[in-house]
Short mmCIF file of C-alpha atoms in Angstrom, two decimals:
data_model
loop_
_atom_site.label_atom_id
_atom_site.label_comp_id
_atom_site.label_asym_id
_atom_site.label_seq_id
_atom_site.Cartn_x
_atom_site.Cartn_y
_atom_site.Cartn_z
CA MET A 1275 111.02 72.94 125.56
CA ARG A 1276 112.07 75.56 123.16
CA PRO A 1277 116.05 75.13 123.91
CA ALA A 1278 115.83 71.48 124.26
CA TYR A 1279 114.00 71.11 120.34
CA VAL A 1280 116.85 73.21 119.07
CA ALA A 1281 119.69 71.28 120.99
CA TRP A 1282 118.01 67.68 119.16
CA LEU A 1283 117.73 69.95 116.14
CA SER A 1284 121.98 70.32 116.23
CA THR A 1285 122.09 66.58 115.84
CA VAL A 1286 120.25 66.76 112.45
CA PHE A 1287 122.93 67.54 109.88
CA VAL A 1288 122.80 69.30 106.47
CA GLY A 1289 125.13 68.56 103.65
CA ASP A 1290 127.72 66.18 103.47
CA PHE A 1291 127.10 63.68 106.00
CA ASP A 1292 127.42 59.68 106.57
CA ASP A 1293 124.04 58.09 106.63
CA GLU A 1294 124.92 55.06 109.11
CA THR A 1295 125.79 57.23 111.41
CA LEU A 1296 122.52 58.97 111.48
CA ASP A 1297 119.19 57.06 111.53
CA VAL A 1298 117.39 59.44 109.09
CA ASP A 1299 114.20 57.68 110.08
CA VAL A 1300 113.70 59.25 113.73
CA GLU A 1301 110.80 61.49 114.63
CA GLU A 1302 111.19 64.59 115.38
CA PRO A 1303 110.15 65.55 118.91
CA PRO A 1304 107.55 67.70 119.87
CA VAL A 1305 107.87 71.06 117.84
CA PRO A 1306 107.21 73.88 120.55
CA PRO A 1307 105.44 76.88 119.72
CA GLY A 1308 107.16 80.04 118.70
CA LEU A 1309 110.11 78.68 117.22
CA GLY A 1310 109.48 80.54 113.91
CA GLN A 1311 109.63 84.04 116.20
CA PRO A 1312 112.74 83.22 118.34
CA ASP A 1313 113.66 85.70 121.05
CA SER A 1314 117.23 87.15 121.26
CA ALA A 1315 118.88 84.25 123.88
CA LEU A 1316 116.97 81.30 121.54
CA ALA A 1317 118.66 83.12 118.08
CA ALA A 1318 121.96 83.02 120.39
CA LEU A 1319 121.46 79.27 120.90
CA VAL A 1320 120.93 78.50 117.35
CA ASP A 1321 124.18 80.47 116.59
CA PHE A 1322 126.12 78.77 119.21
CA LEU A 1323 124.78 75.26 118.13
CA HIS A 1324 126.10 76.20 114.46
CA ILE A 1325 122.68 74.83 112.83
CA ASP A 1326 121.95 75.51 109.23
CA PRO A 1327 119.74 78.20 109.10
CA ASP A 1328 117.79 76.68 106.32
CA LEU A 1329 117.46 73.48 108.79
CA PHE A 1330 115.96 75.76 111.63
CA THR A 1331 113.53 77.58 109.06
CA ALA A 1332 112.01 73.95 107.89
CA ALA A 1333 112.09 73.16 111.60
CA ALA A 1334 109.79 76.17 112.61
CA GLU A 1335 107.27 75.48 109.96
CA GLY A 1336 106.23 72.78 111.62
CA SER A 1337 106.19 75.47 114.99
CA PRO A 1338 102.57 76.98 115.70
CA ALA A 1339 102.36 80.37 116.41
CA ASN A 1340 103.32 82.14 119.62
CA THR A 1341 100.14 84.09 119.74
CA HIS A 1342 96.67 83.95 119.98
CA ASP A 1343 93.39 85.49 118.11
CA SER A 1344 92.34 88.35 119.90
CA GLU A 1345 88.92 88.14 119.17
CA ALA A 1346 88.31 84.67 119.86
CA LEU A 1347 90.01 85.18 123.22
CA ARG A 1348 87.41 88.01 124.03
CA GLN A 1349 84.77 85.26 122.92
CA TRP A 1350 86.24 82.66 125.23
CA ALA A 1351 86.20 85.19 128.60
CA ARG A 1352 83.13 85.95 127.88
CA GLY A 1353 81.69 82.41 127.75
CA LEU A 1354 83.51 82.07 131.10
CA SER A 1355 80.83 81.27 133.86
CA SER A 1356 80.04 83.53 136.46
CA LYS A 1357 81.89 81.41 139.11
CA GLN A 1358 85.13 81.54 136.74
CA GLN A 1359 85.05 85.38 135.90
CA LYS A 1360 84.79 85.85 139.73
CA ARG A 1361 87.53 83.84 140.49
CA TRP A 1362 90.03 85.82 138.04
CA LEU A 1363 88.70 89.10 139.48
CA LEU A 1364 89.44 88.26 142.75
CA ARG A 1365 92.95 87.07 141.57
CA ALA A 1366 93.52 90.47 140.16
CA ILE A 1367 92.40 92.12 143.26
CA GLU A 1368 94.34 89.69 145.88
CA ARG A 1369 97.41 89.55 143.46
CA PRO A 1370 97.91 93.03 141.68
CA GLU A 1371 101.73 92.17 140.89
CA LEU A 1372 100.62 89.57 138.51
CA ALA A 1373 100.19 89.45 135.04
CA LEU A 1374 97.22 88.65 135.11
CA GLY A 1375 96.75 89.21 130.89
CA ARG A 1376 99.05 86.31 130.49
CA GLU A 1377 97.64 83.87 132.61
CA MET A 1378 94.83 83.99 130.50
CA ILE A 1379 96.20 83.74 127.66
CA VAL A 1380 97.94 80.87 128.86
CA ALA A 1381 94.50 79.26 130.01
CA PHE A 1382 92.92 80.47 126.64
CA LEU A 1383 95.65 78.65 124.76
CA ARG A 1384 95.51 75.47 126.84
CA GLN A 1385 92.11 75.33 126.32
CA ASN A 1386 92.26 76.39 122.73
CA PRO A 1387 95.38 74.42 121.45
CA ALA A 1388 96.99 74.83 118.10
CA PRO A 1389 96.03 72.27 115.66
CA THR A 1390 99.54 70.15 115.74
CA VAL A 1391 101.88 68.60 112.83
CA PRO A 1392 102.41 65.22 112.54
CA PRO A 1393 105.98 64.88 113.45
CA ARG A 1394 108.68 64.36 110.79
CA THR A 1395 111.32 62.17 110.42
CA VAL A 1396 115.01 63.30 110.32
CA ALA A 1397 114.95 62.83 106.12
CA GLN A 1398 111.73 65.00 105.93
CA LEU A 1399 113.46 67.58 107.65
CA ARG A 1400 116.75 67.20 105.84
CA ALA A 1401 114.84 67.01 102.75
CA ARG A 1402 112.91 70.15 103.44
CA ALA A 1403 115.94 71.97 104.87
CA HIS A 1404 117.16 71.60 100.85
CA GLU A 1405 114.09 72.72 99.62
CA VAL A 1406 114.30 75.77 101.69
CA CYS A 1407 117.76 76.58 100.50
CA GLU A 1408 117.59 76.63 97.38
CA LEU A 1409 113.87 78.84 97.34
CA ARG A 1410 116.27 81.29 99.33
CA GLU A 1411 118.71 81.22 96.95
CA ASN A 1412 116.47 81.63 93.98
CA GLU A 1413 114.82 84.56 95.83
CA GLU A 1414 118.03 86.17 96.50
CA ALA A 1415 119.24 85.58 92.82
CA GLU A 1416 116.10 87.37 91.82
CA LEU A 1417 116.67 90.17 94.03
CA ARG A 1418 120.63 90.67 93.04
CA GLU A 1419 118.91 90.83 89.56
CA ARG A 1420 116.61 93.86 90.46
CA ASP A 1421 118.98 95.21 91.89
CA ARG A 1422 120.96 94.70 89.16
CA ALA A 1423 118.30 95.88 86.84
CA ARG A 1424 117.74 98.93 88.88
CA ARG A 1425 121.36 100.68 89.40
CA GLU A 1426 121.56 99.92 85.43
CA THR A 1427 118.35 101.86 84.63
CA GLU A 1428 119.40 104.54 87.34
CA ARG A 1429 122.65 104.82 85.53
CA THR A 1430 121.54 105.20 82.13
CA LEU A 1431 119.61 108.19 83.23
CA GLU A 1432 122.61 109.57 84.74
CA LEU A 1433 124.17 109.26 81.55
CA GLN A 1434 121.62 110.77 79.68
CA GLN A 1435 121.18 113.84 82.05
CA LEU A 1436 125.44 114.51 81.38
CA ARG A 1437 124.83 114.21 78.09
CA LYS A 1438 121.71 117.12 77.92
CA ARG A 1439 124.44 119.17 79.97
CA TRP A 1440 127.33 118.09 78.52
CA SER A 1441 129.08 121.79 78.04
CA ALA A 1442 128.28 122.65 82.09
CA ASN A 1443 129.20 119.73 83.00
CA TRP A 1444 132.61 120.16 81.63
CA LYS A 1445 132.48 123.41 83.21
CA GLN A 1446 132.12 122.40 86.22
CA LEU A 1447 134.67 120.01 86.18
CA GLU A 1448 137.02 122.69 85.19
CA LYS A 1449 135.71 124.45 88.77
CA LEU A 1450 136.10 121.36 90.95
CA VAL A 1451 139.65 120.51 89.37
CA ASP A 1452 140.94 124.90 89.79
CA GLN A 1453 139.67 124.02 93.72
CA LYS A 1454 141.34 121.16 94.46
CA HIS A 1455 138.50 119.16 94.60
CA TYR A 1456 140.37 116.17 93.07
CA ASP A 1457 137.93 113.35 94.47
CA GLU A 1458 135.01 114.81 93.28
CA ALA A 1459 136.44 116.04 89.94
CA THR A 1460 137.60 112.49 88.94
CA ALA A 1461 134.80 111.04 89.76
CA LEU A 1462 133.22 113.03 87.32
CA THR A 1463 135.62 112.91 84.89
CA MET A 1464 134.90 109.02 84.77
CA LYS A 1465 131.18 109.58 84.50
CA LEU A 1466 131.44 112.38 81.29
CA ARG A 1467 133.77 109.33 79.95
CA ASP A 1468 131.33 107.01 79.93
CA ALA A 1469 128.47 109.47 78.92
CA ASP A 1470 130.90 110.34 76.05
CA GLU A 1471 129.99 106.73 74.58
CA GLY A 1472 126.94 106.98 74.05
CA ARG A 1473 127.04 110.97 72.03
CA ARG A 1474 126.80 111.73 68.16
CA LYS A 1475 130.01 113.63 68.17
CA PRO A 1476 132.13 112.01 70.92
CA ASP A 1477 134.92 115.05 72.26
CA PHE A 1478 135.70 113.51 75.63
CA GLU A 1479 139.86 112.68 74.13
CA GLN A 1480 139.39 116.68 73.07
CA ARG A 1481 138.65 118.19 76.00
CA LEU A 1482 140.53 116.23 78.29
CA ALA A 1483 143.69 117.02 76.53
CA SER A 1484 142.58 121.34 76.53
CA LEU A 1485 141.64 120.25 80.31
CA LYS A 1486 144.99 119.40 80.59
CA ARG A 1487 146.82 122.42 78.85
CA ASP A 1488 144.79 124.68 81.58
CA PHE A 1489 145.30 122.71 84.42
CA GLY A 1490 148.37 120.43 83.70
CA ARG A 1491 150.49 121.48 86.82
CA ARG A 1492 147.21 119.75 89.53
CA ARG A 1493 148.92 116.93 89.83
CA GLY A 1494 146.85 115.03 92.15
CA TYR A 1495 143.59 115.34 89.69
CA TRP A 1496 145.88 114.18 86.95
CA GLN A 1497 147.55 111.18 89.22
CA ARG A 1498 143.91 110.05 90.22
CA VAL A 1499 142.54 110.18 86.52
CA ASN A 1500 145.82 108.14 84.76
CA ALA A 1501 145.02 105.79 87.57
CA ARG A 1502 141.79 104.91 86.43
CA LEU A 1503 142.01 105.72 82.25
#
């Protein structure tokens, strides 16, 4: 049922479309269970048919979960008549190759179907897909902002630590340049430049000039630094 529903869903467009070519009052077919937990095959079909992810999410909201309540299943099994329990037991003995547990779950779900959702129209699915899109974009924007704030905080703390060990960091830079670790030295140089802006008495330029007097022949380092200053 799921592939058939997905195939129908591929006819419901989201975005720019011509209303005259699409009957937006048509109701969707029965929504199969488990649409919200697609396996790899179903996910590949959705991708192959170029179904809008937000539309698929909206459609899956009307799909009952393809799961069962374990406690409810146990109560159902305990409530079976002696004759029914004997039938299941004999089936397990006579057909050990069968996945009996899965068969029992199917029987349980058949007798205890999940609540059905009234069928939605194409227009309702499209409208919900747009809402899902807006919600997703808002969440993504919030995540980006939190990530930006986190990185900014980490950057501020890093620069503070650089200022606390100012002289030691410059000695470390001299060591890196002397040992020709130019990429690492360049990265530290840029950090020291940024940290210098928050110091009471900036001296980055003077220290860099002193470094050039001592290590002016380290062309690989200076080429990297000059390209970023």
